[in-house]
């Protein structure tokens, strides 16, 4: 084992408990415990999420250490998600990180979850090459949709963001209207491959500059489905693939139009994506298309570094460790935490 520091990353912002170890930008282990309990509710229940984190966090951290072949006494620091996220979930991760850092007498590093998503691009095997500064990053998840200008590792500026719901929420709510299981995003993505994206047209919200809005689209989908099912009770079943393809195309169109505008405004043509919804195959395909058509340089991370994971927290932790940027034990979790 070389002399490079070993950082333990802990992520608990929503409903996944995750732990990862990193050394010199190389991920040694990346363990995630998913919570199935929320599926029957059609969304994440905060109280149930925090209880599941309490059950999962010790086994997940132990498994991450075991897979990496690392003894906890070899750790150099512990990085944890400070926010944004669900307060109860964040507190489980931060309390565990603080306790372990005190027990091992090693530094604590607090990480902004959204910065973590962006900095995942610097993990050794995330891309063929890491993006160069400055670059634009479209961060899309269940709770966030943002276009961020990244000038340095921790020098980021939000150029545009959603004024209401996030793209991931639009996928999930559309899925709920169609009677699909939660989370609906991956199911819509799969069914859309068999459908005609031009079959149904949904109006796109008009929002100024680089901001997004998805609440109007959700309402439009709901009213459209209600109207059609009154005429034909089997409308959803008979048109499910086409509906999924048309809804997905509308959401991806909105994202790509704003991203194109951001490139035009900033003259930055290095474009990255991050966040859970960036696992969507249509977003990935359209970005690759833009690379050819518009001569962008596109960075699409591996699937395991897109959804909530601790590898990205460990990566951001390594970068902060190198800058000697450590947190106090009095660090407070924050549900809303700006980049």
XYZ file of C-alpha atoms in Angstrom:
339
model
C 0.000 0.000 0.000
C 1.507 3.318 -1.064
C 1.785 6.358 1.191
C -1.117 8.253 -0.426
C -3.888 9.156 2.048
C -6.913 6.856 2.252
C -10.260 8.626 2.570
C -13.513 7.034 3.697
C -16.575 8.637 2.085
C -20.056 8.362 3.633
C -23.247 9.316 1.757
C -26.706 9.354 3.393
C -28.559 12.309 1.880
C -31.725 10.485 0.778
C -32.615 6.778 0.800
C -29.300 5.087 -0.076
C -26.700 4.346 2.594
C -23.282 4.296 0.951
C -19.601 4.041 1.910
C -16.507 4.098 -0.301
C -12.728 4.215 0.048
C -10.449 6.176 -2.246
C -6.677 6.442 -2.571
C -4.974 8.664 -5.125
C -8.268 9.037 -7.102
C -8.658 5.251 -7.334
C -11.818 3.790 -5.810
C -10.897 0.820 -3.608
C -14.521 -0.048 -2.738
C -17.963 1.455 -3.315
C -20.823 -0.112 -1.337
C -24.486 0.956 -1.497
C -27.481 -0.330 0.485
C -30.739 0.551 -1.287
C -33.955 0.953 0.686
C -36.830 -1.046 -0.849
C -39.297 0.098 1.829
C -40.310 3.254 -0.089
C -41.617 1.495 -3.215
C -45.086 0.819 -1.787
C -45.440 4.531 -0.919
C -44.522 5.798 -4.396
C -41.798 8.059 -2.984
C -39.254 8.419 -0.183
C -40.715 8.600 3.347
C -38.160 10.657 5.375
C -38.803 8.977 8.757
C -38.468 5.479 7.296
C -35.339 6.547 5.387
C -33.501 7.741 8.509
C -34.398 4.548 10.411
C -33.110 2.383 7.553
C -29.852 4.415 7.488
C -29.360 3.623 11.195
C -29.693 -0.078 10.448
C -27.464 0.016 7.360
C -24.589 2.364 8.153
C -22.382 0.077 10.296
C -22.654 -2.971 7.970
C -22.103 -0.786 4.874
C -18.937 0.863 6.271
C -17.610 -2.510 7.462
C -18.246 -4.014 4.019
C -16.479 -1.097 2.287
C -13.392 -1.584 4.518
C -13.476 -5.349 3.953
C -13.773 -5.076 0.141
C -10.901 -2.590 0.033
C -8.742 -4.746 2.317
C -8.215 -1.724 4.571
C -8.088 -1.636 8.375
C -9.893 1.381 9.845
C -6.612 2.433 11.525
C -5.166 3.025 8.044
C -7.749 5.742 7.273
C -6.445 9.298 6.855
C -9.772 11.159 7.038
C -13.554 10.730 6.829
C -15.644 12.663 4.313
C -19.425 12.853 4.747
C -22.385 14.514 3.050
C -23.330 17.677 4.943
C -26.257 18.482 2.613
C -28.436 19.062 0.717
C -30.825 16.241 1.526
C -33.337 14.908 4.031
C -32.389 16.180 7.494
C -32.948 12.877 9.330
C -30.912 10.950 6.757
C -28.067 13.492 6.777
C -27.866 13.379 10.586
C -27.313 9.610 10.612
C -24.332 9.900 8.250
C -22.806 12.967 9.896
C -23.197 11.563 13.444
C -21.505 8.313 12.428
C -18.685 10.165 10.616
C -18.065 12.433 13.626
C -18.030 9.507 16.072
C -15.590 7.507 13.946
C -13.300 10.504 13.369
C -13.144 11.109 17.126
C -12.527 7.426 17.869
C -9.708 7.211 15.299
C -8.459 10.781 15.942
C -8.474 11.641 12.225
C -9.848 14.713 10.409
C -13.430 15.197 9.290
C -14.326 16.613 5.845
C -17.809 17.962 5.000
C -19.031 17.669 1.404
C -21.789 19.354 -0.564
C -23.739 16.503 -2.178
C -24.199 18.392 -5.482
C -20.483 19.256 -5.676
C -19.817 15.564 -5.052
C -21.879 14.619 -8.122
C -19.833 17.026 -10.272
C -16.449 16.022 -8.800
C -17.178 12.327 -9.517
C -15.767 13.139 -12.973
C -12.278 13.225 -11.421
C -12.385 9.639 -10.144
C -9.680 7.706 -11.999
C -12.043 5.400 -13.927
C -15.093 7.707 -14.238
C -14.232 8.795 -17.804
C -11.495 8.190 -20.325
C -10.311 11.712 -19.481
C -11.362 14.177 -16.790
C -12.843 17.516 -17.929
C -10.564 20.562 -17.976
C -11.557 23.838 -16.332
C -13.754 25.660 -17.063
C -16.557 23.266 -18.003
C -20.343 23.232 -17.773
C -22.111 20.500 -15.815
C -25.776 19.620 -16.108
C -26.703 18.084 -12.733
C -30.006 16.233 -12.887
C -31.507 14.228 -10.033
C -34.764 13.602 -8.203
C -34.312 16.765 -6.161
C -32.170 19.034 -8.360
C -31.783 20.261 -11.917
C -28.970 22.773 -12.426
C -26.499 24.036 -14.998
C -23.242 24.760 -13.200
C -20.145 26.544 -14.470
C -17.129 24.791 -12.923
C -13.995 26.978 -12.890
C -12.022 24.913 -10.352
C -12.626 21.965 -8.031
C -14.556 24.056 -5.520
C -15.198 27.163 -7.598
C -18.669 26.619 -9.000
C -21.434 28.957 -10.129
C -25.054 27.935 -10.717
C -26.073 29.518 -14.047
C -29.592 28.108 -14.052
C -31.758 25.814 -11.938
C -35.299 24.576 -11.563
C -37.772 27.119 -10.174
C -40.066 24.321 -8.969
C -39.709 20.561 -9.546
C -36.632 18.686 -10.696
C -36.385 16.549 -13.839
C -36.168 13.359 -11.759
C -39.397 14.257 -9.988
C -41.071 14.848 -13.370
C -40.085 11.310 -14.428
C -41.350 9.807 -11.148
C -44.647 11.732 -11.090
C -45.307 10.928 -14.769
C -44.636 7.285 -13.934
C -47.086 7.427 -11.037
C -49.774 8.868 -13.364
C -49.093 5.951 -15.745
C -49.345 3.436 -12.881
C -45.627 2.501 -12.919
C -43.623 1.485 -9.830
C -41.322 3.888 -7.959
C -38.702 4.969 -8.941
C -40.249 5.355 -12.401
C -37.300 6.977 -14.247
C -35.497 3.731 -15.175
C -38.817 2.042 -16.101
C -39.814 4.917 -18.424
C -36.326 4.793 -19.969
C -36.700 1.049 -20.670
C -40.269 1.234 -22.071
C -39.427 4.329 -24.168
C -36.994 2.237 -26.238
C -40.015 0.378 -27.677
C -42.128 3.516 -28.225
C -42.565 6.359 -30.711
C -41.312 9.628 -29.143
C -43.270 11.705 -31.679
C -46.665 10.114 -30.931
C -47.813 12.558 -28.236
C -46.886 16.234 -27.890
C -46.630 17.972 -24.528
C -46.116 21.711 -24.234
C -42.782 22.896 -22.836
C -42.813 25.582 -20.126
C -41.443 28.993 -21.078
C -38.900 29.948 -18.448
C -36.418 32.828 -18.641
C -32.706 32.433 -19.235
C -31.177 29.136 -18.098
C -33.760 28.174 -15.461
C -36.029 25.138 -15.672
C -39.605 24.327 -14.687
C -41.248 20.905 -14.677
C -44.403 21.357 -12.570
C -46.473 22.559 -15.551
C -45.384 19.543 -17.591
C -46.510 17.176 -14.807
C -49.927 18.877 -14.751
C -50.205 18.732 -18.559
C -49.460 14.983 -18.520
C -52.043 14.407 -15.746
C -54.831 16.300 -17.561
C -53.993 14.615 -20.873
C -54.158 11.121 -19.323
C -57.388 11.916 -17.458
C -59.024 13.184 -20.665
C -57.924 10.203 -22.786
C -58.839 7.537 -20.199
C -62.361 8.981 -19.947
C -62.734 8.314 -23.683
C -60.899 4.961 -23.540
C -60.308 3.238 -20.154
C -57.512 1.145 -21.745
C -55.672 4.158 -23.180
C -52.584 3.815 -20.935
C -52.151 0.060 -21.524
C -52.625 0.440 -25.293
C -50.159 3.350 -25.586
C -47.723 2.818 -22.678
C -44.482 2.602 -24.688
C -45.404 5.610 -26.857
C -46.415 7.632 -23.777
C -43.087 6.840 -22.061
C -41.116 7.727 -25.198
C -43.026 11.002 -25.702
C -42.716 12.072 -22.035
C -39.001 11.207 -21.969
C -38.376 13.113 -25.221
C -40.125 16.219 -23.829
C -38.067 16.204 -20.600
C -34.781 15.601 -22.466
C -35.653 18.300 -25.045
C -36.094 20.833 -22.230
C -32.716 19.882 -20.711
C -30.871 19.976 -24.049
C -32.361 23.307 -25.151
C -31.170 24.997 -21.949
C -27.763 23.321 -22.118
C -27.334 24.491 -25.732
C -28.211 28.032 -24.638
C -25.669 27.826 -21.776
C -22.902 26.779 -24.182
C -23.827 29.670 -26.472
C -23.880 32.217 -23.623
C -20.611 31.126 -21.967
C -18.680 29.944 -25.063
C -17.676 26.896 -22.979
C -18.041 23.737 -25.050
C -16.751 21.218 -22.496
C -19.970 19.721 -21.147
C -20.430 17.145 -18.388
C -23.481 15.536 -16.816
C -23.960 14.338 -13.255
C -26.673 13.127 -10.887
C -29.047 10.168 -10.876
C -31.061 11.172 -13.944
C -27.841 11.375 -15.999
C -28.028 7.548 -16.076
C -30.948 8.009 -18.523
C -30.000 6.520 -21.909
C -31.786 9.215 -23.947
C -29.862 12.021 -22.184
C -26.597 10.168 -22.838
C -27.453 9.541 -26.497
C -28.478 13.138 -27.120
C -25.277 14.448 -25.528
C -23.179 12.185 -27.744
C -25.194 13.520 -30.688
C -24.374 17.103 -29.596
C -20.684 16.164 -29.445
C -20.802 15.303 -33.151
C -23.234 17.995 -34.327
C -22.020 20.970 -32.278
C -18.414 19.950 -31.668
C -18.842 19.810 -27.889
C -16.449 17.810 -25.737
C -18.773 15.658 -23.647
C -18.073 13.873 -20.341
C -20.481 11.132 -19.258
C -19.499 9.275 -16.076
C -19.891 5.552 -15.449
C -23.351 4.504 -14.244
C -22.159 3.671 -10.719
C -20.935 7.257 -10.242
C -24.211 8.909 -11.344
C -26.804 7.828 -8.778
C -26.220 8.693 -5.096
C -22.984 6.972 -4.105
C -20.127 7.437 -1.659
C -17.343 7.259 -4.272
C -18.153 10.846 -5.284
C -18.088 11.944 -1.618
C -14.718 10.219 -1.145
C -13.371 11.909 -4.319
C -14.471 15.365 -3.147
C -13.008 14.458 0.255
C -9.620 13.638 -1.276
C -9.555 17.003 -3.072
C -10.395 18.869 0.159
C -7.814 16.786 2.072
C -5.149 17.927 -0.411
C -6.147 21.539 0.342
C -6.136 20.922 4.127
C -9.791 21.908 4.257
C -11.257 20.148 7.280
C -14.543 20.427 9.172
C -15.129 21.098 12.855
C -16.868 18.493 15.004
C -19.589 21.128 15.481
C -20.451 20.987 11.743
C -24.228 21.085 11.278
C -26.154 19.198 8.592
C -28.191 21.409 6.244
C -31.203 20.295 4.211
C -30.751 23.134 1.698
C -27.074 23.650 0.898
C -26.080 25.872 -2.019
C -23.126 25.063 -4.259
